[in-house]
Coordinates of C-alpha atoms and ligand atoms in Angstrom, one line a residue:
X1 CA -97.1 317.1 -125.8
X2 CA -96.5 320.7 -124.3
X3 CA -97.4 319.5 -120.8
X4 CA -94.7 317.2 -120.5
X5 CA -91.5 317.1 -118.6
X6 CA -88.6 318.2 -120.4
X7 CA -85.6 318.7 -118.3
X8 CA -84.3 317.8 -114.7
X9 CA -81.9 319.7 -112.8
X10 CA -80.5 319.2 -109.5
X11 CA -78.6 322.1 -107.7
X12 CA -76.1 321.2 -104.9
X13 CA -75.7 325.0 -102.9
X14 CA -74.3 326.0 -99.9
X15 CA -76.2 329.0 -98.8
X16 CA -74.8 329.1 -95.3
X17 CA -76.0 325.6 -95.0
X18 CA -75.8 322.3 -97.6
X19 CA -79.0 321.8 -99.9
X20 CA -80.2 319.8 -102.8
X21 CA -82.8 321.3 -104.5
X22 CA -84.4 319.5 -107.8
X23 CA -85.8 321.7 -110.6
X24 CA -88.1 320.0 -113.2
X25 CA -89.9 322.2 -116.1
X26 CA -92.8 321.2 -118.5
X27 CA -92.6 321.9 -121.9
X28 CA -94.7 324.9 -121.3
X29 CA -92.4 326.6 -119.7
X30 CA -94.2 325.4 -116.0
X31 CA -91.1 324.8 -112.9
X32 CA -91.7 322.4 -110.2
X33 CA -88.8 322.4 -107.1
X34 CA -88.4 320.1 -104.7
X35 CA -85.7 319.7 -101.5
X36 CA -83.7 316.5 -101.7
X37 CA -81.2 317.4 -98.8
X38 CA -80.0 314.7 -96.7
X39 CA -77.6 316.4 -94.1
X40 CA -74.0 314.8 -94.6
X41 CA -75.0 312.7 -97.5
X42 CA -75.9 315.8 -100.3
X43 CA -73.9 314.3 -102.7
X44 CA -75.3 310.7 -102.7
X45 CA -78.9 311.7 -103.0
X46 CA -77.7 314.4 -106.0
X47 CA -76.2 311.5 -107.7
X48 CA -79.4 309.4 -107.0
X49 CA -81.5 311.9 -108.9
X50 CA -79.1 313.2 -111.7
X51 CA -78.3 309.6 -113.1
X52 CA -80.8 307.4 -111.7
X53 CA -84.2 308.9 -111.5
X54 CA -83.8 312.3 -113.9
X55 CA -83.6 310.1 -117.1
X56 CA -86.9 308.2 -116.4
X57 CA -88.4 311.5 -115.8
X58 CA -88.2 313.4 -119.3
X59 CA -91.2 312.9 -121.5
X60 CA -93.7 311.8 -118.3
X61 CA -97.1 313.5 -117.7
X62 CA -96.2 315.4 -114.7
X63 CA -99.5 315.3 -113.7
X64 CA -99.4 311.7 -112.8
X65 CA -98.1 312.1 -109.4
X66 CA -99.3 309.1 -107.9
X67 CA -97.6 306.2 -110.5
X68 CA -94.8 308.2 -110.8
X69 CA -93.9 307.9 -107.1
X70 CA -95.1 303.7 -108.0
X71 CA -93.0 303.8 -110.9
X72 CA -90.1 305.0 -109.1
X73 CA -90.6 303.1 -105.6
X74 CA -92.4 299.8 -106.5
X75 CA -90.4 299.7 -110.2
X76 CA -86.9 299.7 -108.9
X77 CA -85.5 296.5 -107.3
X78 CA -83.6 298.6 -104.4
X79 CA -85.8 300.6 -102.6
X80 CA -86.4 302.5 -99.3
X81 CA -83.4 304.3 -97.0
X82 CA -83.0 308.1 -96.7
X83 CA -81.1 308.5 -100.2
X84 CA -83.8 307.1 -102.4
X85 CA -87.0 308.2 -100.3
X86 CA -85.1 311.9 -100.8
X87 CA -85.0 311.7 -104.1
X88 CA -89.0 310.4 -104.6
X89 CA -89.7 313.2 -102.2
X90 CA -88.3 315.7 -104.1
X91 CA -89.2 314.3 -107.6
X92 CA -93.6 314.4 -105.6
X93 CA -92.9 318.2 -103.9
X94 CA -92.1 319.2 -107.3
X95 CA -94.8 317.3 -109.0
X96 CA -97.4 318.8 -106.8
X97 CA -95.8 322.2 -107.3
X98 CA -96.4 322.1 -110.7
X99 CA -99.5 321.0 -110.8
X100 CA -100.7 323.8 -108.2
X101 CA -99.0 326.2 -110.7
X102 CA -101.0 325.0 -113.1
X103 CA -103.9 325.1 -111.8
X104 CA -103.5 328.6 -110.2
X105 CA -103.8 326.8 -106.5
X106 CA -101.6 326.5 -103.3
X107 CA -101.0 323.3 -103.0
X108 CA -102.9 323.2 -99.5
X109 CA -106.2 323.9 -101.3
X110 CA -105.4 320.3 -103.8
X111 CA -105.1 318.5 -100.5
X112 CA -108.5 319.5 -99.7
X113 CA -108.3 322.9 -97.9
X114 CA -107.4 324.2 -94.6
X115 CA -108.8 322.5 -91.7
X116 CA -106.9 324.9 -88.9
X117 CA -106.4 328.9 -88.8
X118 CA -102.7 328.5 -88.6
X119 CA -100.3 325.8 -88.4
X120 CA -98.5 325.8 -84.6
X121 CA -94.6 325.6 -84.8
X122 CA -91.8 325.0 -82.0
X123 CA -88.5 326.2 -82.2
X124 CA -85.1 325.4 -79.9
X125 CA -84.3 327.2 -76.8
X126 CA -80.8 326.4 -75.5
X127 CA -78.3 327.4 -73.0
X128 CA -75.3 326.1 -71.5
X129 CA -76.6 326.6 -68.1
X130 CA -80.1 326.7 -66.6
X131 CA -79.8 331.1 -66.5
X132 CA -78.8 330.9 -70.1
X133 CA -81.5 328.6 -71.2
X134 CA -84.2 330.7 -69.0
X135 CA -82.9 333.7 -71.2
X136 CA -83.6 331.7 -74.8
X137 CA -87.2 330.9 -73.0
X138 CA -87.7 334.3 -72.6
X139 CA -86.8 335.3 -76.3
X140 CA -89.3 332.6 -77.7
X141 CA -92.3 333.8 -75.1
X142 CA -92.0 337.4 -76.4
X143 CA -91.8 336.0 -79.8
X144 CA -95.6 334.6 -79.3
X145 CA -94.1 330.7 -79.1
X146 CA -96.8 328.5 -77.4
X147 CA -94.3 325.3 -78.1
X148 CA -90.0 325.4 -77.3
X149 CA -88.2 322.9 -77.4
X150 CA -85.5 322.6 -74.4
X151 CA -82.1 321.7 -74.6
X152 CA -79.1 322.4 -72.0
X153 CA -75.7 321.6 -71.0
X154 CA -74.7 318.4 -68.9
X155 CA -72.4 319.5 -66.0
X156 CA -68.6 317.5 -66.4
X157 CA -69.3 317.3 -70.2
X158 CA -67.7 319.9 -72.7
X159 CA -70.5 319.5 -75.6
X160 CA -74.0 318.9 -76.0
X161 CA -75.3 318.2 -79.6
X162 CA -78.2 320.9 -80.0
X163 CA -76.5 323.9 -77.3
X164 CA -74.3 326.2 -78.3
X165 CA -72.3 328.2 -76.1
X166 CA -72.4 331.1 -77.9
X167 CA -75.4 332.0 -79.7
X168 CA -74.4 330.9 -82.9
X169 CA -75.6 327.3 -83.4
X170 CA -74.6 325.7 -86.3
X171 CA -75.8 321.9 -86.5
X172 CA -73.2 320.5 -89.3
X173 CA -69.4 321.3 -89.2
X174 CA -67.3 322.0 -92.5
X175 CA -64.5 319.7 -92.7
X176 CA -63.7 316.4 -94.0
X177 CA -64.6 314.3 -91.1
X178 CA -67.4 314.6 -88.3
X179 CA -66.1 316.6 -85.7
X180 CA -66.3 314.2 -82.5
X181 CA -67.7 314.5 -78.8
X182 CA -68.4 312.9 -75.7
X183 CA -71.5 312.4 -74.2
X184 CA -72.6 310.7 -70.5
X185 CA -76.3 309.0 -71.1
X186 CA -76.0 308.7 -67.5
X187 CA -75.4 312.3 -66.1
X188 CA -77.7 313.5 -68.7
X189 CA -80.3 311.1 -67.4
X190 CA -79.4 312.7 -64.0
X191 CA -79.4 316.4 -64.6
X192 CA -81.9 316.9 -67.5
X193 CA -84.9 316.5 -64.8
X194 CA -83.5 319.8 -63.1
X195 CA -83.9 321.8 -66.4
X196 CA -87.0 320.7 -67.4
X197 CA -88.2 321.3 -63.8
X198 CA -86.6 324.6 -63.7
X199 CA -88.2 325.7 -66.9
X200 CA -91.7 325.3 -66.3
X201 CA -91.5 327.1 -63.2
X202 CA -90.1 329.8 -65.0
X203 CA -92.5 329.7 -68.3
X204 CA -95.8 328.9 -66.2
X205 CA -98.4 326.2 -66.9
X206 CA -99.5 327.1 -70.3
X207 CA -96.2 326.9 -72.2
X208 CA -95.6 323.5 -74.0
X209 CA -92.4 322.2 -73.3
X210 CA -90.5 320.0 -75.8
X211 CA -86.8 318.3 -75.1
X212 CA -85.1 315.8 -77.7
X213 CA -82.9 313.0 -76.3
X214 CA -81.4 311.9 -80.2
X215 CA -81.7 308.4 -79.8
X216 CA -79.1 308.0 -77.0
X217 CA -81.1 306.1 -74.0
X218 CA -81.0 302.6 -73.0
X219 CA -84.7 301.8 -72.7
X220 CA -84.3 301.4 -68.8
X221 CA -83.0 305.1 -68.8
X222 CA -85.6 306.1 -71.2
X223 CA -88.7 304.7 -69.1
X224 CA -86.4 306.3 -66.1
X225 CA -86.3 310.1 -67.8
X226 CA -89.9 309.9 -68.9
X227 CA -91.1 309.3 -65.5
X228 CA -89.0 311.6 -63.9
X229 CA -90.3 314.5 -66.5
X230 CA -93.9 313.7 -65.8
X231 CA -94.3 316.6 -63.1
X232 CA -93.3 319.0 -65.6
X233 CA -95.5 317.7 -67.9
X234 CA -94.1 317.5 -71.6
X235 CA -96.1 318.3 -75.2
X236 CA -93.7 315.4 -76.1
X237 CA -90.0 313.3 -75.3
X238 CA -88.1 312.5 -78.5
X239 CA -85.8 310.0 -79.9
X240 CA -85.7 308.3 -76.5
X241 CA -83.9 305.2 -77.4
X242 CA -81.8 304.5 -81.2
X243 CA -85.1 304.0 -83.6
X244 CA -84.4 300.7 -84.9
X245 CA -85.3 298.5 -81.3
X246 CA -88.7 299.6 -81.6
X247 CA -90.2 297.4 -79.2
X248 CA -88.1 299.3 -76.6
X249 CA -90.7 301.8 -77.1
X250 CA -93.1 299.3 -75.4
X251 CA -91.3 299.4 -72.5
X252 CA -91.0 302.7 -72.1
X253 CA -94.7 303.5 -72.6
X254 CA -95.6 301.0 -70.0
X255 CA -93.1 303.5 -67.8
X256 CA -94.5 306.6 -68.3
X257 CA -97.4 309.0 -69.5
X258 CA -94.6 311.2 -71.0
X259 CA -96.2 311.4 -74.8
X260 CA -93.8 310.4 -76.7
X261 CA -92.5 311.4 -80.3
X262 CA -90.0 309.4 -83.0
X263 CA -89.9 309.1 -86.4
X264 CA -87.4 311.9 -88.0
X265 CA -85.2 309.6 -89.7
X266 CA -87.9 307.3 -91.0
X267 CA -88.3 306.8 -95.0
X268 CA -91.6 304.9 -95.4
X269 CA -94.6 304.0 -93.8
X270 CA -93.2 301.0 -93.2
X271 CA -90.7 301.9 -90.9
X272 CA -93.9 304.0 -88.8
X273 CA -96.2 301.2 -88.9
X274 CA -95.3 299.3 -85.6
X275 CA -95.2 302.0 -83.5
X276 CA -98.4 303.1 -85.1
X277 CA -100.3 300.1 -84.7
X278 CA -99.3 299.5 -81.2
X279 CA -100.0 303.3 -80.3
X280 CA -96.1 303.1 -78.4
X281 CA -96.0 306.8 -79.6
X282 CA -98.2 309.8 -80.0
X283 CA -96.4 312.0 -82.5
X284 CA -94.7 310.7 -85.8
X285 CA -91.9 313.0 -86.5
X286 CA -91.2 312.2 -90.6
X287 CA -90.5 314.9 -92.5
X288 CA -91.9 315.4 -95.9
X289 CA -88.3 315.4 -97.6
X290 CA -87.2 311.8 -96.0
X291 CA -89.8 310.3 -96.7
X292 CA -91.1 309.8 -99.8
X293 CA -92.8 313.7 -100.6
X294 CA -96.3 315.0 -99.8
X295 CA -98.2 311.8 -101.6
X296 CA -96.2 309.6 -99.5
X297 CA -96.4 311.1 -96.1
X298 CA -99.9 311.9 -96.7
X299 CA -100.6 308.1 -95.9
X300 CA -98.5 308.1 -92.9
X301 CA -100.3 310.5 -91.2
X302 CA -103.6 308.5 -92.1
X303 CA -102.2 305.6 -90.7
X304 CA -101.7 308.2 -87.8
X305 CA -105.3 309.7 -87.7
X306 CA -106.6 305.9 -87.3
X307 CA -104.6 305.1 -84.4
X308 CA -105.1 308.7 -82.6
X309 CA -101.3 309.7 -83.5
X310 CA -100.6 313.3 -84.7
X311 CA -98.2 314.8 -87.1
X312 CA -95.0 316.4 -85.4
X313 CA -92.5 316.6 -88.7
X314 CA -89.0 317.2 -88.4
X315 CA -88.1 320.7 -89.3
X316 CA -84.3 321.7 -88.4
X317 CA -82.6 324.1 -90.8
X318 CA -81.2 321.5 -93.0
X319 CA -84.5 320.4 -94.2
X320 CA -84.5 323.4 -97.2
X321 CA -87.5 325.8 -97.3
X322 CA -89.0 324.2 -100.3
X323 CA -89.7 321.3 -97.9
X324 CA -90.5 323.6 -95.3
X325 CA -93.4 324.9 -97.4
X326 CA -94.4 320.9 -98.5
X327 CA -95.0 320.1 -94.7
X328 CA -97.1 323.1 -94.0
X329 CA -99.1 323.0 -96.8
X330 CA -100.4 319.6 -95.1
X331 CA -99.8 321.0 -92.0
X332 CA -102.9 323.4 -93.0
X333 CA -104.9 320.7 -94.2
X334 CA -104.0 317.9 -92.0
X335 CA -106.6 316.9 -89.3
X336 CA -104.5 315.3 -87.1
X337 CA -101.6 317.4 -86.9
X338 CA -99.4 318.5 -83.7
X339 CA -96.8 320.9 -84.2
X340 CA -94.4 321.5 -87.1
X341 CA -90.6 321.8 -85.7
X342 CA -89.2 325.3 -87.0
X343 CA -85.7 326.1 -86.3
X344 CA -85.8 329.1 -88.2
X345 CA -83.2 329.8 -91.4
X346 CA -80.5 331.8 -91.5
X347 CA -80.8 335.1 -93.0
X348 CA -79.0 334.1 -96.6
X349 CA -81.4 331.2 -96.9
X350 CA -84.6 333.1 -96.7
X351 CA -83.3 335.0 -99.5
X352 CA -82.1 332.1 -101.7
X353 CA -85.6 330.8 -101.7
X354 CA -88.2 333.0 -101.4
X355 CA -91.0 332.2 -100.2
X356 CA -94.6 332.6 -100.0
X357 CA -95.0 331.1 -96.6
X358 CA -94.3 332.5 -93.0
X359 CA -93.5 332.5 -89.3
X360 CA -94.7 334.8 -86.9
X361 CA -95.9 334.5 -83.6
X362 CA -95.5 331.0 -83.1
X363 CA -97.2 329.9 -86.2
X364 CA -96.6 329.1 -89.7
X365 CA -99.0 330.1 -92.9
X366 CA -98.5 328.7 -96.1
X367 CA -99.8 331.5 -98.1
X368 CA -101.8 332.1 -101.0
X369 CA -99.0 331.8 -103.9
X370 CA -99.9 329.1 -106.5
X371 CA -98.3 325.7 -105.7
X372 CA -95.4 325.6 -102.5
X373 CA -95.0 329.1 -103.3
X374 CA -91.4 329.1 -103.2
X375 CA -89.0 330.4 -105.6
X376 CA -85.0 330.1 -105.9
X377 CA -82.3 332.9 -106.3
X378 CA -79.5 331.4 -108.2
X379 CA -77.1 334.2 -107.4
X380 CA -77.4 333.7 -103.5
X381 CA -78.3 330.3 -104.1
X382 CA -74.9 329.5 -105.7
X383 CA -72.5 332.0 -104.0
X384 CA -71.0 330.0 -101.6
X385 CA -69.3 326.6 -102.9
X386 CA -70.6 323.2 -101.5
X387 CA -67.9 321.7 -98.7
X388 CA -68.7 318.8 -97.1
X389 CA -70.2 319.4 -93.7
X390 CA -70.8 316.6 -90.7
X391 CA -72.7 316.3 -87.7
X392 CA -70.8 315.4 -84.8
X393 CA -69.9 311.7 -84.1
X394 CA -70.5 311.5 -80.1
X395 CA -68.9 308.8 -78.0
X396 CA -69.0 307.6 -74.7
X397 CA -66.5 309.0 -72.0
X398 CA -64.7 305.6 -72.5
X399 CA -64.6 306.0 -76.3
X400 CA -66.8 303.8 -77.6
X401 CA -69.7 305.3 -80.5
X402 CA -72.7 306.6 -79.4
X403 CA -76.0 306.3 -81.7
X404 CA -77.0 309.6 -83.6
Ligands
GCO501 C1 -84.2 317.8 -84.5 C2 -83.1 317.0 -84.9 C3 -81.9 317.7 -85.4 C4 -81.0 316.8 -86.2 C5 -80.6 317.3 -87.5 C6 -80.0 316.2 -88.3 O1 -85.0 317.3 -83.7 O2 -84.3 318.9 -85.0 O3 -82.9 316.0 -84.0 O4 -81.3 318.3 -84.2 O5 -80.0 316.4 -85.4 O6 -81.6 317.8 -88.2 O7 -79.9 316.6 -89.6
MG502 MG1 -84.7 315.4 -83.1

């Protein structure tokens, strides 16, 4: 059968940044790419793919992108985590790639058609000190952004993950181990009030204001920073308290009318159903890559819609722009969608995958290109070898881990 797929590739690339990409073709000459990147663990979910799932893969119908994602979540005794939910995600993005090649469709138009004009986006404003981060405001208002996120410096602390000090923020360091840094949950508690306060003075009322607090809170302080925010009334808090305690969430929400937003480094429904249920949050922050693909994520954001929760997927520059262009596809057809992170790509990685989608003004468009509409450049693609490259491990100022 000509319809059928007939080889698997997976391409580990360091365009700037680390990226698995997976590159299945039919028989008939059709390509379907998908982003498998897990940030710091490339080569585990590349191994997943290449011996694991790319052997099961030759010879199926490609169009069966339902039972595939059954055959290769249900059928296999270990399941779930980041590695394997990767690899189904990127095995589905490609699946519905090539079917909307083949059918001459963006891949938005399969999932029913737009439902919105454009898909709103946030992207990071940072600075060391309040001046600083007033200046990055500034940038993103003349840029058209209607949503920032907001992150700054703690004073008596050397690093911040997420603000650079010069302008050149790089997430992931090369080098063989995590570069390390200290962090104070407490002063940041203290101080991050001040430059949330300081920023909607300077933006105005209608800006939406975003901060991230990685996971780092005890839920006291959480409930604590959430109140405190509430006169400079957030579009959402994230990551408030380490994802796992997710009755801690409770707590909070009793706290505070801070909306609240977790979820980026869930891999299933499963892991969103609680918080779902229980309405403890109001945006779920998956992104299509960890978890599980478009078919997959699809049902989260049902679950969402049911329980008056919106879509607010993770979008940082390690998630490649082949996922990019998965999440908003649904973010264009989605009813119940928030805001799609965009941290924007360095240059080099726009022009290893080109793409049919785009950013301007503070929103995304998918574009009108037949399936995710994005392609890859194998000479940019491959010009810079793969190194392994960490986040930063943070501790506390007496030494002792800190949760990511
Ligand atoms: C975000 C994230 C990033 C992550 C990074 C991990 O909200 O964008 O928290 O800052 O740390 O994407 O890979
Ligand atoms: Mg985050």
């Amino acid at each position: 059968m000509n319809d059928r797929i007939d080889s698997v590739e997976v391409l580990v690339s360091s365009p700037v940044r680390n990226y698995v990409t997976l590159r299945l073709r039919t028989a008939d000459g059709l390509v379907g790419l998908g982003d498998a990147t897990v940030n710091g663990r490339e080569l585990a979910v590349a191994s997943y793919l290449s011996d694991h799932v790319g052997p099961l893969l030759e010879g199926l119908d490609p169009g069966r992108i339902e039972d595939i994602w059954q055959y290769l979540y249900r059928g296999a005794y270990w399941r779930r985590g980041p590695i394997t939910m990767a690899a189904i995600g990127a095995v589905d993005m490609a699946l519905w790639d090539i079917l909307g090649r083949r059918a001459g469709l963006p891949v938005y138009q399969l999932l029913g058609g737009r439902v919105r004009d454009h898909v709103p986006s946030y992207g990071h404003a940072f600075g060391w000190e309040i001046p600083q981060l007033l200046d990055a405001v500034d940038i993103h208002l003349a840029r058209g952004a209607r949503h920032i996120r907001v992150q700054s410096g703690v004073p008596g602390l050397d690093k911040v993950y997420g603000v650079s000090k010069d302008l050149d923020y790089e997430p992931a360091g090369r080098g063989a181990r995590p570069p390390e840094e200290r962090f104070d949950p407490e002063a940041y508690v203290r101080h991050a009030p001040k430059v949330l306060e300081a920023v909607r003075e300077h933006a105005g009322p209608d800006v939406e204001l975003l901060h991230d607090a990685h996971h780092r809170l005890t839920p006291t302080q959480a409930a604590q920073l959430g109140k405190a925010l509430e006169p400079s009334r957030l579009f959402w808090l994230e990551d408030v308290t380490p994802a796992e305690d997710q009755e801690a969430l409770r707590f909070v929400r009793q706290h505070t009318t801070t909306p609240l937003a977790i979820g980026e480094v869930f891999n299933t429904i499963w892991d969103c159903q609680y918080l779902i249920e229980n309405r403890l949050i109001d945006y779920i922050r998956t992104a299509v890559v960890h978890a599980g693909g478009i078919s997959h994520s699809r049902k989260i954001y049902a679950l969402a819609e049911v329980h008056g929760v919106k879509a607010g997927p993770h979008g940082p520059s390690d998630v490649s722009p082949i996922a990019m262009a998965a999440s908003i596809h649904m973010g264009a057809s989605v009813h119940n969608w928030g805001v799609q992170e965009y941290m924007g790509y360095p240059e080099k990685v726009h022009d290893a995958f080109p793409h049919a989608w785009s950013y301007s003004d503070g929103v995304l468009q998918p574009g009108d290109a037949a399936g995710l509409g994005v392609e890859l450049d194998e000479a940019v693609l491959s010009s810079e070898p793969y190194t392994t490259a960490y986040l930063p491990t943070a501790r506390r100022l007496d030494g002792t881990v800190l949760d990511w």
